[in-house]
Amino acid sequence: MVPPILINLLSGLSVRLLVFFLLVLLVFFLPRLLPGDPVAIFLSSDLSRDLSGSEAVELRSQFGLAGGWLQQLGEYLSNLIVGDLGYSVPHAAPVSQLLKTAIPWTLLLIACAAPLFLIAGAAGGIEAGKAPGALFDRVATGTVTVIASIPPFTAAVLLLLAFGILWPVLPAGGAEPLFPSDNPLQRDFDVARHAVLPVLALSLHEVSRFYFLARGEAITLSQRPFIINACGRGIKGWRLRAAYYGRSLFPVFLARMSDSLTGLFGAVLFVEIVFSYPGTGHLIYNAILDRDYVLLQGAVIVMAGLVLLLNWIIDAVATSLARRG
Amino acid sequence: MHLIHQPLVRVAAATLAALLLTLAAAMAGPVGQLVITDARGDRGMLAPYIHGKNGIGYLYTTYVFDSLLSQKKDGDVTPALAKRWTISRNGLVCDIYIDLRAHWHDGEPVTAEDAAFTFSYMQEHPYVFADVRNVKEAKVLSHDHLRLQLKKPDAGLLTGMLLSMPVLPKHVYADIVEPQRFAEPEAVIGSGPYKLADYNKAQGRYVLEANADYYLGAPKFKRIAIVKMATDAALRAAKADEIDIISYLPPERLEQAKESGLNVVKAFSNHSVRLGFNHSGRFGSKDLRHAIAYAINRPALISTVYQETADVADTGFFQEASPWHSDDVHPSYAFSPRKAADLLTAKGWSRAEDQLWYMDGEQVVLRVLASKRETKAAKVLAEQLETFGIKLDVRILERAALQDSLSEGNYDLALYASSTLGDPNGILRRVFGKKWASDGYSGKKLRALADAQSVATSRQQRQDILNKFQEVYSQELPAYAIANPYMVTAYNDKLSSLKFMPGGVAIGVPSALHKSYLVD
């Protein structure tokens, strides 16, 4: 008998492949609809000389802009299928190489932020939901409501102002000091210090989602016999919260995680731009300004692929868990 | 008494000792490292074909790659890889003698072969900051002797092509078919005073190391780091002595930099903010251009928008600090609504009772395009013209959209900043060219002068023609120069008396960081 998780995985795959293909088309055509010509922008400095006709044609083909859109698309797709994301002329580097240096930074922020907002959201939510209307609930729910109303980039700017400029205890930008230390331990410490503010900004954005989810669930759970029973048997403290509430929250959290992923990957782009963090956000932002189609396509496709992949796995696990009840 | 004095003496002695120690530390050995901050950071790898296609990317690359000629601090050309040169009487043959003391960063000697190779390589693989299309043949006559045969005489041969073209090592580039994709470590083997030791694209950080046997003198610093840093952070870091130069300090922060203990050098950018006209539309008429000019109050606009960070620009294209600026006084089109109104009335415009201008019974609405940086100027301009009775439709566009709309001719007026620096041949593309920041003008009289100066046979003759050019330009007004913003570089005592290069560095980069300041 096929394990149910495999069935879930397979059924999720086909939908996502279709979504992915549509996305590739979208990210191919949308930038081309923007005003502005990549080659003209590339050479927009008034210190550079004008190109003669044949030189301009040659440069266009280097940009992958020779021929009509359909021809460009065909060429792009056939390269994409063999894993070639193309070459960014403005950066003078293959797109894959640019992404290879940028994506780890983006993932670092996400990987540090995720446990933070998941645990904080769950712990706070359970505490508040256990005794709705009590002092903790009122204070926490009030605070989280305020946080939830701040858009991610505003939160990032506020954090930057507070801890990077007005009270400069943490670095205001970048992922490393000007001159990274040769000592790996010191270097890791510096990287961690630089990640604090961006991670906080990102977590603040997500924590409210999971807080409210946990609180709502906890209120319902408190009425369920197995919790009442447990309380009656004198189980309390850490064990009650983790083993009884926490375990029951797990599938709900997973399910929510799968649809909040897109929001998370979107928020990280803003956060990176505010903190001049060298992740994909910066690459994408500048690629739009420079009309660097090849890089923009590559970055969006890879990021989207990553989101779809994570979302696919989480979904399958969540569905299996939900079925188990 | 004794008891009271002792601690005082101790404190004094300790202070003195500390002072001496700091002094000794400051004086010990050659200055090791220079840290330059750049607000934007990544300018691409510092090799000719792959650096960022802007002035700063080019400037940094000149630290690594020498050209045949260089500049003295007053902007005049001086020998570099070419130790001397002669130009034939007809201006078609240029003999160049290579300085045989020069070596590539990998130790190979620089020869006439390398220079000749660069000319032919750049014919085949265009490098957009050096135009070698006028070279008919580059012939190697001996190890150090190169003869250039030109297609036509070029008054800008020295200050244009030879000054701006980085010489490439033949033994590295000869086999490279696609130099714009050549980003290997060998791509940055130049002959300049500094070698590129490390480049971190993600962090926007460069580390340059002294080229110990540089043929024109010893590099001043063992290491130069160029790092990405926002102005606020840079000012803080300067206070803590972590950085030495803020390459482009926003001029309004000048006092703050002084308070942080930095020296500052302030100069006109000569990157003037100009009001361009759509010459294929109604502004093909000179009188209408004049009318608009008279309807604008430049001093008022500047004091509102720029305060102390810009001054009124010269209307004759070249700006005051340029070596080619004429001493003649050009019309300033001082604010005169009456003159403007007379000119418009003569052109058939009429002002109705609502004080607005009409043409053929229709209210005149002019479309103004402006880049984001010129937003404030565009708003004040619109206020001024609307007070005069001309309605404006102001569109602030991001870079790409602006360039698109400008080249499509979808506008009446346009506000943008563009350079007036570099060899005067630049006027051919900046006034008559097709690119977005060009005036897009085609007046025959002015064109004839621009062409004549490009083939002038002596500097004096060229200057005379350019004086005439500036006079005609200020009368014809292909574009109305509004403001000449200042630029500021802040630096500490590791360097002394920096000056912005008159006329700009090589291709015309406004900068106080010409490489001659980095070599003893």
Short mmCIF file of C-alpha atoms in Angstrom, two decimals, chain A residues 92, chain B residues 43-53 57-58 60-62 64-65 122 127 129 166 168-169 172-173 179-180 182-190 196 199 206:
data_model
loop_
_atom_site.label_atom_id
_atom_site.label_comp_id
_atom_site.label_asym_id
_atom_site.label_seq_id
_atom_site.Cartn_x
_atom_site.Cartn_y
_atom_site.Cartn_z
CA ALA A 92 28.98 40.62 -15.99
CA ARG B 43 30.46 49.19 -9.54
CA GLY B 44 31.33 45.90 -11.16
CA MET B 45 34.74 44.31 -11.45
CA LEU B 46 37.45 46.81 -12.31
CA ALA B 47 38.32 45.73 -15.84
CA PRO B 48 37.43 47.82 -18.90
CA TYR B 49 34.69 45.66 -20.37
CA ILE B 50 32.96 44.62 -17.17
CA HIS B 51 33.00 47.62 -14.86
CA GLY B 52 29.71 49.42 -14.29
CA LYS B 53 28.93 51.60 -17.29
CA GLY B 57 33.06 52.43 -12.41
CA TYR B 58 35.37 53.95 -15.00
CA TYR B 60 37.98 53.05 -10.15
CA THR B 61 39.15 51.10 -13.18
CA THR B 62 41.71 53.84 -13.93
CA VAL B 64 44.08 49.48 -12.12
CA PHE B 65 44.50 50.27 -15.82
CA MET B 122 38.58 47.90 -29.28
CA TYR B 127 34.48 49.87 -25.29
CA PHE B 129 34.18 55.00 -22.90
CA PRO B 166 42.80 51.94 -21.02
CA LEU B 168 45.01 46.15 -22.41
CA PRO B 169 47.65 43.43 -22.00
CA VAL B 172 45.80 38.24 -21.64
CA TYR B 173 43.13 39.61 -23.95
CA PRO B 179 35.44 40.38 -23.14
CA GLN B 180 32.12 41.44 -21.58
CA PHE B 182 35.52 37.68 -19.16
CA ALA B 183 35.52 38.14 -15.39
CA GLU B 184 38.37 35.84 -14.42
CA PRO B 185 41.13 37.14 -12.11
CA GLU B 186 43.36 37.71 -15.19
CA ALA B 187 40.84 40.20 -16.56
CA VAL B 188 42.07 42.81 -14.10
CA ILE B 189 45.77 42.62 -15.02
CA GLY B 190 46.51 46.24 -15.79
CA LEU B 196 42.73 44.61 -7.64
CA TYR B 199 36.34 42.24 -5.06
CA TYR B 206 37.07 46.46 -3.34
#
